[in-house]
Coordinates of C-alpha atoms in Angstrom, one line a residue:
M1 CA 52.2 -0.4 -29.0
K2 CA 50.8 -4.0 -30.1
K3 CA 47.6 -5.0 -28.2
I4 CA 47.9 -8.5 -26.5
Q5 CA 44.7 -10.3 -26.3
E6 CA 43.4 -12.3 -23.1
T7 CA 40.5 -14.7 -23.2
I8 CA 38.5 -14.9 -20.0
F9 CA 35.2 -16.3 -19.2
V10 CA 32.3 -14.3 -18.2
C11 CA 29.2 -15.6 -16.6
A12 CA 26.0 -14.0 -18.7
N13 CA 24.3 -14.6 -15.4
C14 CA 26.2 -12.8 -12.5
G15 CA 29.1 -11.2 -14.5
N16 CA 31.9 -13.0 -12.6
E17 CA 35.3 -13.5 -14.5
F18 CA 37.1 -16.9 -14.8
S19 CA 40.4 -17.8 -16.2
K20 CA 38.9 -21.2 -17.3
W21 CA 36.1 -22.5 -18.2
S22 CA 33.7 -24.7 -16.3
G23 CA 30.3 -26.3 -16.9
Q24 CA 28.9 -24.5 -13.6
C25 CA 29.5 -20.5 -12.8
L26 CA 31.3 -21.0 -9.2
M27 CA 29.5 -18.0 -8.1
C28 CA 25.7 -17.8 -8.7
K29 CA 25.6 -22.0 -9.5
E30 CA 24.4 -21.3 -12.9
W31 CA 24.7 -24.2 -15.3
N32 CA 26.3 -23.3 -19.0
S33 CA 26.2 -19.6 -18.5
L34 CA 30.2 -18.8 -19.0
K35 CA 31.0 -17.2 -22.0
E36 CA 34.2 -17.1 -23.9
V37 CA 35.6 -13.2 -24.2
T38 CA 38.6 -11.6 -25.8
T39 CA 39.8 -8.7 -24.4
P40 CA 43.0 -6.4 -24.3
K41 CA 45.3 -6.5 -21.1
A42 CA 45.2 -3.5 -19.3
A43 CA 48.9 -3.2 -18.6
H44 CA 49.6 -3.3 -22.4
L45 CA 46.8 -0.7 -23.6
G46 CA 47.9 2.6 -25.2
G47 CA 46.2 5.4 -27.0
R48 CA 42.9 4.5 -27.8
G49 CA 43.3 1.3 -26.6
K50 CA 43.1 2.0 -23.2
S51 CA 40.4 1.7 -20.9
S52 CA 38.8 5.0 -19.6
F53 CA 38.4 3.0 -16.3
G54 CA 41.8 1.8 -16.5
S55 CA 43.0 5.6 -17.3
R56 CA 41.3 6.6 -13.6
L57 CA 43.2 3.5 -11.9
M58 CA 46.4 4.7 -13.5
E59 CA 45.8 8.4 -12.4
K60 CA 47.9 9.7 -9.1
P61 CA 45.3 9.4 -6.1
E62 CA 44.7 12.8 -4.1
I63 CA 43.7 12.7 -0.6
V64 CA 41.1 14.8 0.1
N65 CA 39.7 15.5 4.0
L66 CA 36.0 15.9 4.1
A67 CA 36.1 18.3 6.7
S68 CA 37.8 20.9 4.6
L69 CA 35.3 20.6 1.8
R70 CA 33.3 23.8 2.8
Q71 CA 30.7 23.8 0.3
D72 CA 29.0 26.6 -0.8
L73 CA 25.2 25.8 -0.6
K74 CA 24.3 27.6 -3.3
K75 CA 26.9 25.6 -5.6
V76 CA 25.6 22.0 -4.1
N77 CA 21.9 23.2 -4.9
S78 CA 23.1 24.2 -8.5
M79 CA 24.1 20.5 -8.8
V80 CA 20.7 19.2 -8.7
F81 CA 18.2 20.4 -11.5
S82 CA 14.3 19.5 -12.0
S83 CA 13.8 17.4 -14.8
T84 CA 10.6 19.1 -15.9
I85 CA 8.7 15.9 -15.3
S86 CA 7.3 15.9 -11.6
E87 CA 6.8 12.3 -11.2
F88 CA 10.4 11.7 -12.4
D89 CA 11.7 14.1 -9.7
R90 CA 9.7 12.3 -7.2
V91 CA 11.4 9.2 -7.6
L92 CA 14.9 10.5 -8.1
G93 CA 14.5 12.6 -5.0
K94 CA 14.7 16.5 -5.7
G95 CA 15.9 15.7 -9.4
L96 CA 18.6 15.1 -11.8
V97 CA 22.3 15.7 -10.2
Q98 CA 25.1 17.0 -12.4
G99 CA 27.5 13.9 -13.2
Q100 CA 24.7 11.2 -12.4
V101 CA 24.6 8.1 -14.5
I102 CA 21.2 6.3 -14.7
L103 CA 20.3 2.9 -15.8
F104 CA 16.9 3.3 -17.3
A105 CA 15.3 -0.4 -17.7
G106 CA 11.9 -1.7 -19.0
E107 CA 10.5 -4.8 -21.4
P108 CA 10.5 -3.7 -24.8
G109 CA 7.4 -1.3 -25.9
I110 CA 6.6 -0.5 -22.3
G111 CA 7.4 3.3 -23.5
K112 CA 11.0 4.1 -22.4
S113 CA 12.3 6.1 -25.6
T114 CA 9.0 8.0 -25.3
L115 CA 9.5 9.1 -22.0
L116 CA 13.2 9.8 -22.3
T117 CA 12.5 11.6 -25.6
Q118 CA 9.7 13.8 -23.6
L119 CA 12.4 14.6 -21.1
V120 CA 15.0 15.6 -23.4
G121 CA 12.4 17.5 -25.4
K122 CA 12.0 19.6 -22.4
L123 CA 15.4 19.9 -21.1
G124 CA 17.0 20.2 -24.3
G125 CA 20.2 17.7 -24.8
L126 CA 21.9 15.1 -26.7
Y127 CA 20.3 11.6 -27.8
V128 CA 22.9 9.1 -29.0
A129 CA 20.9 6.8 -31.0
G130 CA 22.2 3.1 -31.5
E131 CA 18.9 1.8 -32.6
E132 CA 17.3 4.2 -34.5
S133 CA 18.3 6.8 -37.1
A134 CA 17.5 10.8 -37.1
E135 CA 14.4 10.3 -38.9
Q136 CA 12.7 7.9 -36.9
I137 CA 13.2 9.6 -33.9
R138 CA 12.0 13.0 -35.7
L139 CA 8.6 11.1 -36.4
R140 CA 8.5 10.3 -32.6
V141 CA 9.2 13.9 -32.1
E142 CA 6.2 15.3 -34.2
R143 CA 3.8 12.5 -32.7
L144 CA 4.6 13.4 -29.1
G145 CA 4.4 17.3 -29.9
V146 CA 8.0 17.8 -28.6
E147 CA 9.9 20.7 -29.7
A148 CA 12.4 19.1 -32.1
G149 CA 14.8 22.2 -32.0
K150 CA 16.1 21.3 -28.4
I151 CA 17.2 17.9 -29.4
D152 CA 20.4 16.8 -31.1
V153 CA 20.8 13.4 -32.2
L154 CA 24.0 11.3 -32.8
A155 CA 23.2 8.6 -34.8
T156 CA 26.1 6.0 -33.9
N157 CA 26.6 3.0 -31.9
D158 CA 30.4 3.8 -31.5
I159 CA 31.2 4.6 -27.8
D160 CA 34.6 6.3 -28.8
S161 CA 33.2 8.7 -31.3
S162 CA 30.1 9.7 -29.0
I163 CA 32.9 10.1 -26.3
E164 CA 35.0 12.2 -28.7
Y165 CA 32.3 14.4 -29.5
L166 CA 31.2 15.1 -26.0
N167 CA 34.7 15.9 -25.2
R168 CA 34.9 18.8 -28.0
V169 CA 31.5 20.4 -27.0
Q170 CA 32.4 20.2 -23.3
N171 CA 29.4 21.8 -21.2
L172 CA 27.3 21.9 -24.3
Y173 CA 24.7 19.5 -23.0
K174 CA 23.0 19.0 -19.6
I175 CA 21.8 15.7 -20.1
V176 CA 22.9 12.9 -22.5
I177 CA 20.4 9.7 -23.6
V178 CA 22.1 6.7 -24.8
D179 CA 19.7 4.0 -26.2
S180 CA 20.6 1.6 -25.7
I181 CA 23.8 0.3 -24.3
Q182 CA 23.4 -3.2 -25.5
V183 CA 24.2 -1.9 -29.1
M184 CA 26.9 0.4 -28.5
N185 CA 30.5 -1.0 -28.7
T186 CA 34.2 0.0 -28.8
R187 CA 36.4 -0.5 -31.2
D188 CA 39.5 -1.4 -28.7
L189 CA 37.3 -4.7 -28.1
A190 CA 37.2 -8.0 -30.2
T191 CA 33.8 -9.4 -29.2
G192 CA 30.5 -8.0 -30.8
A193 CA 27.9 -5.7 -29.1
G194 CA 25.8 -6.8 -26.5
S195 CA 28.8 -9.1 -25.0
P196 CA 29.4 -8.5 -21.2
A197 CA 32.8 -7.2 -22.1
Q198 CA 31.5 -4.6 -24.5
I199 CA 28.7 -3.7 -22.1
R200 CA 30.9 -3.3 -19.1
E201 CA 33.7 -1.5 -21.0
C202 CA 31.4 1.0 -22.7
T203 CA 29.4 1.6 -19.3
F204 CA 33.1 2.4 -17.8
R205 CA 33.7 4.9 -20.3
L206 CA 30.3 6.8 -19.9
V207 CA 30.5 6.9 -16.4
E208 CA 33.9 8.4 -16.7
V209 CA 33.2 11.2 -18.9
A210 CA 30.1 11.8 -16.8
K211 CA 32.1 12.7 -14.0
R212 CA 34.7 14.4 -15.8
L213 CA 32.1 16.9 -17.5
G214 CA 29.5 16.8 -15.0
V215 CA 27.0 15.9 -17.9
T216 CA 23.9 13.6 -16.5
I217 CA 23.9 10.6 -18.8
I218 CA 20.8 8.4 -18.8
I219 CA 21.8 4.9 -20.3
V220 CA 18.9 2.6 -21.4
G221 CA 19.2 -0.9 -21.0
H222 CA 17.4 -4.3 -22.1
V223 CA 15.9 -6.3 -20.1
T224 CA 15.9 -10.6 -20.2
K225 CA 12.8 -12.8 -20.2
E226 CA 13.3 -13.4 -16.5
G227 CA 12.6 -9.2 -16.2
D228 CA 16.5 -8.6 -15.3
I229 CA 18.6 -6.2 -17.1
A230 CA 20.8 -7.8 -19.7
G231 CA 24.3 -7.8 -19.4
P232 CA 26.7 -8.2 -16.4
K233 CA 25.2 -7.7 -12.8
L234 CA 28.4 -5.4 -12.4
L235 CA 26.4 -3.0 -14.7
E236 CA 24.0 -1.8 -12.2
H237 CA 26.8 -1.5 -9.4
M238 CA 28.8 0.8 -11.9
V239 CA 25.8 3.4 -12.1
D240 CA 24.3 6.1 -9.5
T241 CA 20.7 5.3 -10.2
V242 CA 18.8 2.2 -11.6
L243 CA 15.2 2.9 -12.7
Y244 CA 12.6 0.1 -13.8
F245 CA 9.9 1.5 -15.9
E246 CA 7.3 -1.4 -15.6
G247 CA 3.5 -2.0 -16.4
E248 CA 1.2 -4.1 -18.3
K249 CA 1.6 -3.7 -22.0
Q250 CA -2.4 -4.1 -22.4
G251 CA -3.1 -1.6 -19.8
E252 CA -2.6 2.2 -19.5
L253 CA -0.7 2.8 -16.7
R254 CA 3.2 2.7 -16.3
I255 CA 5.2 2.7 -13.2
L256 CA 8.4 4.2 -12.5
R257 CA 10.7 2.7 -9.4
A258 CA 13.7 3.2 -8.4
N259 CA 15.9 0.0 -7.5
K260 CA 19.0 2.1 -6.5
N261 CA 19.1 5.4 -5.9
R262 CA 22.5 6.9 -4.1
F263 CA 21.4 10.7 -4.4
G264 CA 17.8 9.7 -3.1
P265 CA 15.1 7.5 -1.6
T266 CA 14.2 4.4 -3.5
D267 CA 10.6 3.9 -2.0
E268 CA 8.9 6.3 -4.2
V269 CA 7.3 5.6 -7.3
G270 CA 6.1 7.8 -10.7
I271 CA 2.6 7.0 -12.0
F272 CA 2.0 7.7 -16.0
R273 CA -0.6 6.7 -18.0
M274 CA 0.0 6.2 -21.7
E275 CA -2.1 8.2 -24.3
E276 CA -1.9 8.7 -28.1
K277 CA 0.4 11.8 -27.7
G278 CA 2.8 10.4 -25.0
L279 CA 3.1 9.8 -21.2
L280 CA 0.9 11.8 -18.7
E281 CA 1.5 12.6 -15.2
M282 CA -0.9 11.0 -12.9
R283 CA -1.8 13.2 -9.7
N284 CA -3.2 11.8 -6.6
E285 CA -6.9 12.6 -7.1
N286 CA -6.6 10.6 -10.4
L287 CA -5.2 7.1 -8.9
V288 CA -8.7 5.6 -8.4
L289 CA -8.9 2.6 -10.7
A290 CA -12.2 1.0 -9.4
D291 CA -14.1 0.1 -12.6
S292 CA -17.5 0.5 -10.8
Q293 CA -19.1 2.2 -8.3
T294 CA -21.8 -0.1 -7.6
P295 CA -20.9 -3.7 -5.9
Q296 CA -20.7 -6.6 -8.1
V297 CA -20.4 -10.5 -7.9
G298 CA -16.5 -11.4 -7.6
S299 CA -15.2 -7.8 -7.2
A300 CA -13.6 -6.4 -4.0
L301 CA -11.9 -3.2 -3.7
T302 CA -8.4 -2.7 -2.2
I303 CA -5.9 0.3 -1.4
L304 CA -2.7 -0.4 -2.7
L305 CA 0.4 1.8 -1.5
E306 CA 2.7 2.5 -4.2
G307 CA 5.7 4.3 -2.5
S308 CA 4.3 6.8 -0.1
R309 CA 0.9 7.0 -2.2
P310 CA -2.3 5.4 -1.6
M311 CA -4.2 4.0 -4.9
M312 CA -7.5 2.3 -4.8
T313 CA -8.0 -0.3 -7.5
E314 CA -10.2 -3.2 -8.1
I315 CA -9.8 -7.1 -7.9
Q316 CA -11.9 -9.1 -10.1
A317 CA -12.5 -12.8 -9.8
L318 CA -14.1 -15.5 -11.7
V319 CA -14.8 -18.8 -10.1
V320 CA -16.3 -21.6 -12.6
E321 CA -16.6 -25.3 -12.6
S322 CA -13.7 -27.0 -14.3
F323 CA -14.1 -30.1 -16.6
A324 CA -10.3 -30.5 -17.2
P325 CA -8.0 -32.9 -15.4
M326 CA -6.4 -30.3 -13.8
P327 CA -8.2 -26.8 -13.1
K328 CA -6.9 -23.6 -14.6
R329 CA -5.2 -20.7 -12.4
V330 CA -4.8 -17.6 -14.7
F331 CA -3.7 -14.5 -12.7
S332 CA -3.4 -11.0 -14.2
G333 CA -1.5 -8.2 -12.2
V334 CA -0.9 -10.6 -9.4
D335 CA 2.1 -13.4 -8.8
F336 CA 1.4 -16.6 -9.6
N337 CA 2.9 -18.0 -6.9
R338 CA 1.4 -15.8 -4.6
G339 CA -2.0 -16.3 -6.3
Q340 CA -1.7 -20.1 -5.9
L341 CA -0.8 -19.9 -2.6
L342 CA -4.6 -17.5 -1.5
V343 CA -6.1 -20.1 -3.6
A344 CA -4.9 -22.8 -1.5
V345 CA -5.6 -20.8 2.2
A346 CA -8.9 -20.1 0.6
Q347 CA -10.1 -23.8 0.0
K348 CA -8.6 -24.8 3.0
V349 CA -10.0 -22.1 5.7
L350 CA -13.4 -21.0 3.9
G351 CA -14.1 -24.7 2.6
I352 CA -14.3 -23.8 -1.0
P353 CA -13.8 -27.1 -3.2
L354 CA -11.5 -25.0 -5.3
Y355 CA -9.7 -28.4 -6.6
K356 CA -12.5 -28.7 -9.3
Y357 CA -13.0 -24.9 -10.1
D358 CA -11.2 -22.8 -12.4
V359 CA -9.8 -19.6 -10.9
F360 CA -9.4 -16.6 -12.8
L361 CA -7.8 -13.1 -11.1
S362 CA -7.3 -9.8 -12.7
V363 CA -6.2 -6.5 -11.3
T364 CA -7.9 -3.5 -13.0
G365 CA -5.7 -0.7 -14.6
G366 CA -2.9 -2.8 -15.8
V367 CA -1.3 -2.7 -12.3
R368 CA 0.8 -5.2 -11.0
I369 CA 0.3 -6.0 -7.4
E370 CA 3.9 -6.2 -5.3
E371 CA 2.8 -6.3 -2.0
T372 CA 0.7 -8.6 0.3
G373 CA -1.9 -5.8 1.5
A374 CA -4.2 -7.1 -1.5
D375 CA -4.1 -10.6 0.0
L376 CA -7.9 -10.2 1.8
A377 CA -9.1 -8.3 -1.3
I378 CA -7.9 -11.3 -3.4
V379 CA -9.7 -13.6 -1.0
A380 CA -12.9 -11.8 -0.7
A381 CA -13.1 -11.9 -4.5
I382 CA -12.8 -15.4 -5.0
W383 CA -15.2 -15.9 -2.3
S384 CA -17.4 -13.6 -3.7
S385 CA -17.6 -15.6 -7.2
F386 CA -17.8 -18.8 -5.6
K387 CA -21.0 -17.6 -3.7
E388 CA -22.6 -15.5 -6.7
K389 CA -23.3 -12.5 -3.8
A390 CA -21.8 -9.2 -4.0
L391 CA -19.8 -8.0 -1.4
L392 CA -20.5 -5.1 1.3
G393 CA -20.6 -2.0 -0.9
K394 CA -19.0 0.4 0.5
G395 CA -15.9 -1.9 2.3
V396 CA -12.4 -1.8 1.2
Y397 CA -10.4 -4.8 1.8
V398 CA -6.8 -4.6 3.0
G399 CA -4.8 -7.2 4.8
E400 CA -2.2 -9.9 4.7
V401 CA -3.5 -13.3 4.7
S402 CA -1.3 -16.1 6.2
L403 CA -1.2 -19.6 5.8
L404 CA -3.6 -20.3 8.8
G405 CA -6.4 -17.8 7.4
E406 CA -5.3 -15.0 10.0
V407 CA -5.6 -11.5 8.5
K408 CA -2.4 -9.1 9.5
V409 CA -1.8 -5.4 9.6
V410 CA 0.4 -4.0 6.9
K411 CA 2.5 -1.1 6.7
G412 CA 0.6 2.2 5.9
M413 CA -2.8 1.1 7.4
E414 CA -3.8 4.9 8.6
K415 CA -2.8 6.2 5.1
R416 CA -4.8 3.9 3.6
R417 CA -7.4 4.4 5.9
K418 CA -7.7 7.8 5.7
E419 CA -7.7 7.7 1.5
A420 CA -10.8 4.9 2.0
E421 CA -12.8 7.4 4.3
G422 CA -12.2 10.5 1.4
L423 CA -13.6 8.1 -1.3
G424 CA -16.6 7.8 1.0
R425 CA -15.4 4.4 2.0
K426 CA -14.3 2.1 5.0
L427 CA -11.8 -0.3 5.7
V428 CA -13.1 -3.7 6.5
V429 CA -11.4 -5.0 9.6
M430 CA -11.3 -8.8 10.1
K431 CA -9.0 -11.2 12.3
T432 CA -9.2 -14.2 9.9
I433 CA -11.0 -14.7 6.5
R434 CA -13.4 -16.8 8.2
E435 CA -15.3 -13.5 8.8
L436 CA -15.6 -13.4 5.2
K437 CA -19.1 -15.5 5.5
N438 CA -20.6 -12.4 7.1
S439 CA -19.7 -10.0 4.2
F440 CA -23.0 -10.1 2.1

């Protein structure tokens, strides 16, 4: 049957579809984000032109009462299996689930392919390489010291041939890596790889085959310069789990977070250290990122709460007189807007004339602070650098700083307190940042 094409307009920002073009997306209000996409009509598709997702919609539905599903406990437990990487299992909950589809995203060069190669090298599985050749993956395997015999490579960016192969081998693989979804395409769509229609359709087909065969599929996704996953937002709704791999490229630490997880928690993180032979898991006893044990000018210690684990780190500040019309504000590992706010609060409450000083802030270990518990340490480091005096040697500064300069209690204070005491230190208790004047 001849395929009938239709033209729709898809928002590159939110993924919503419209029948006609307009200068602004009616849903997310983004300007000039609608892209023209040609796609086959589902009602006229047949044979290979039929969407996998569309075929599921045409199946006769079956009503199942949940009370009648008396599953054997052993059968339920057999659906969950360990990834053999404890930090990966920590983020997922108990481990991987049969039929689970995971979207694995991160900035270029952060170590996505490295971690997934280590994972599939331990478990064994299929690596669908859309961006690399088998020879290139072999070089990475040798560098990481992974057992090459456990990895099968399918070097193609054709999603149809990949799914046809999985249908033929059925239960041969427990885990399949697709690297990456932005370069995969189906011949049933006229648009190029990376378009919203291609990304959506390829993901639909992978989700369908994962649920039908019970194979765990990990899809690698690119991120935009804003830090969002490239492609329609619908992509994150289709999968079971969304993982982000992040960290400072210049630093050694990498943090794995779950933004969505249907089978486990989203408040845990996995911490790795990038080394020459791959990513090394970080244990609790190794999560002390303070560079020095002796008090230094412009340095303040704090304890971050990454998931459920406390991690001691050091905030360093440099405050120097500025000779430019606009003083510089450079923050590494600290959100720029949050840093600007804390500089303003310190200037107002502590009476520091920071309007004529350059302020540089850095977090040791390449960690990026996502919480407000480090506010007090940031202000304390700025105050120490400005006064040219070191803070109290054994003090650890934890607390959220309000616009009025008040120090508020943050979550997990008891856990942070125990971590500080275990390292021979103590939390500094303050009600307002004005008390920092007595910290020398």
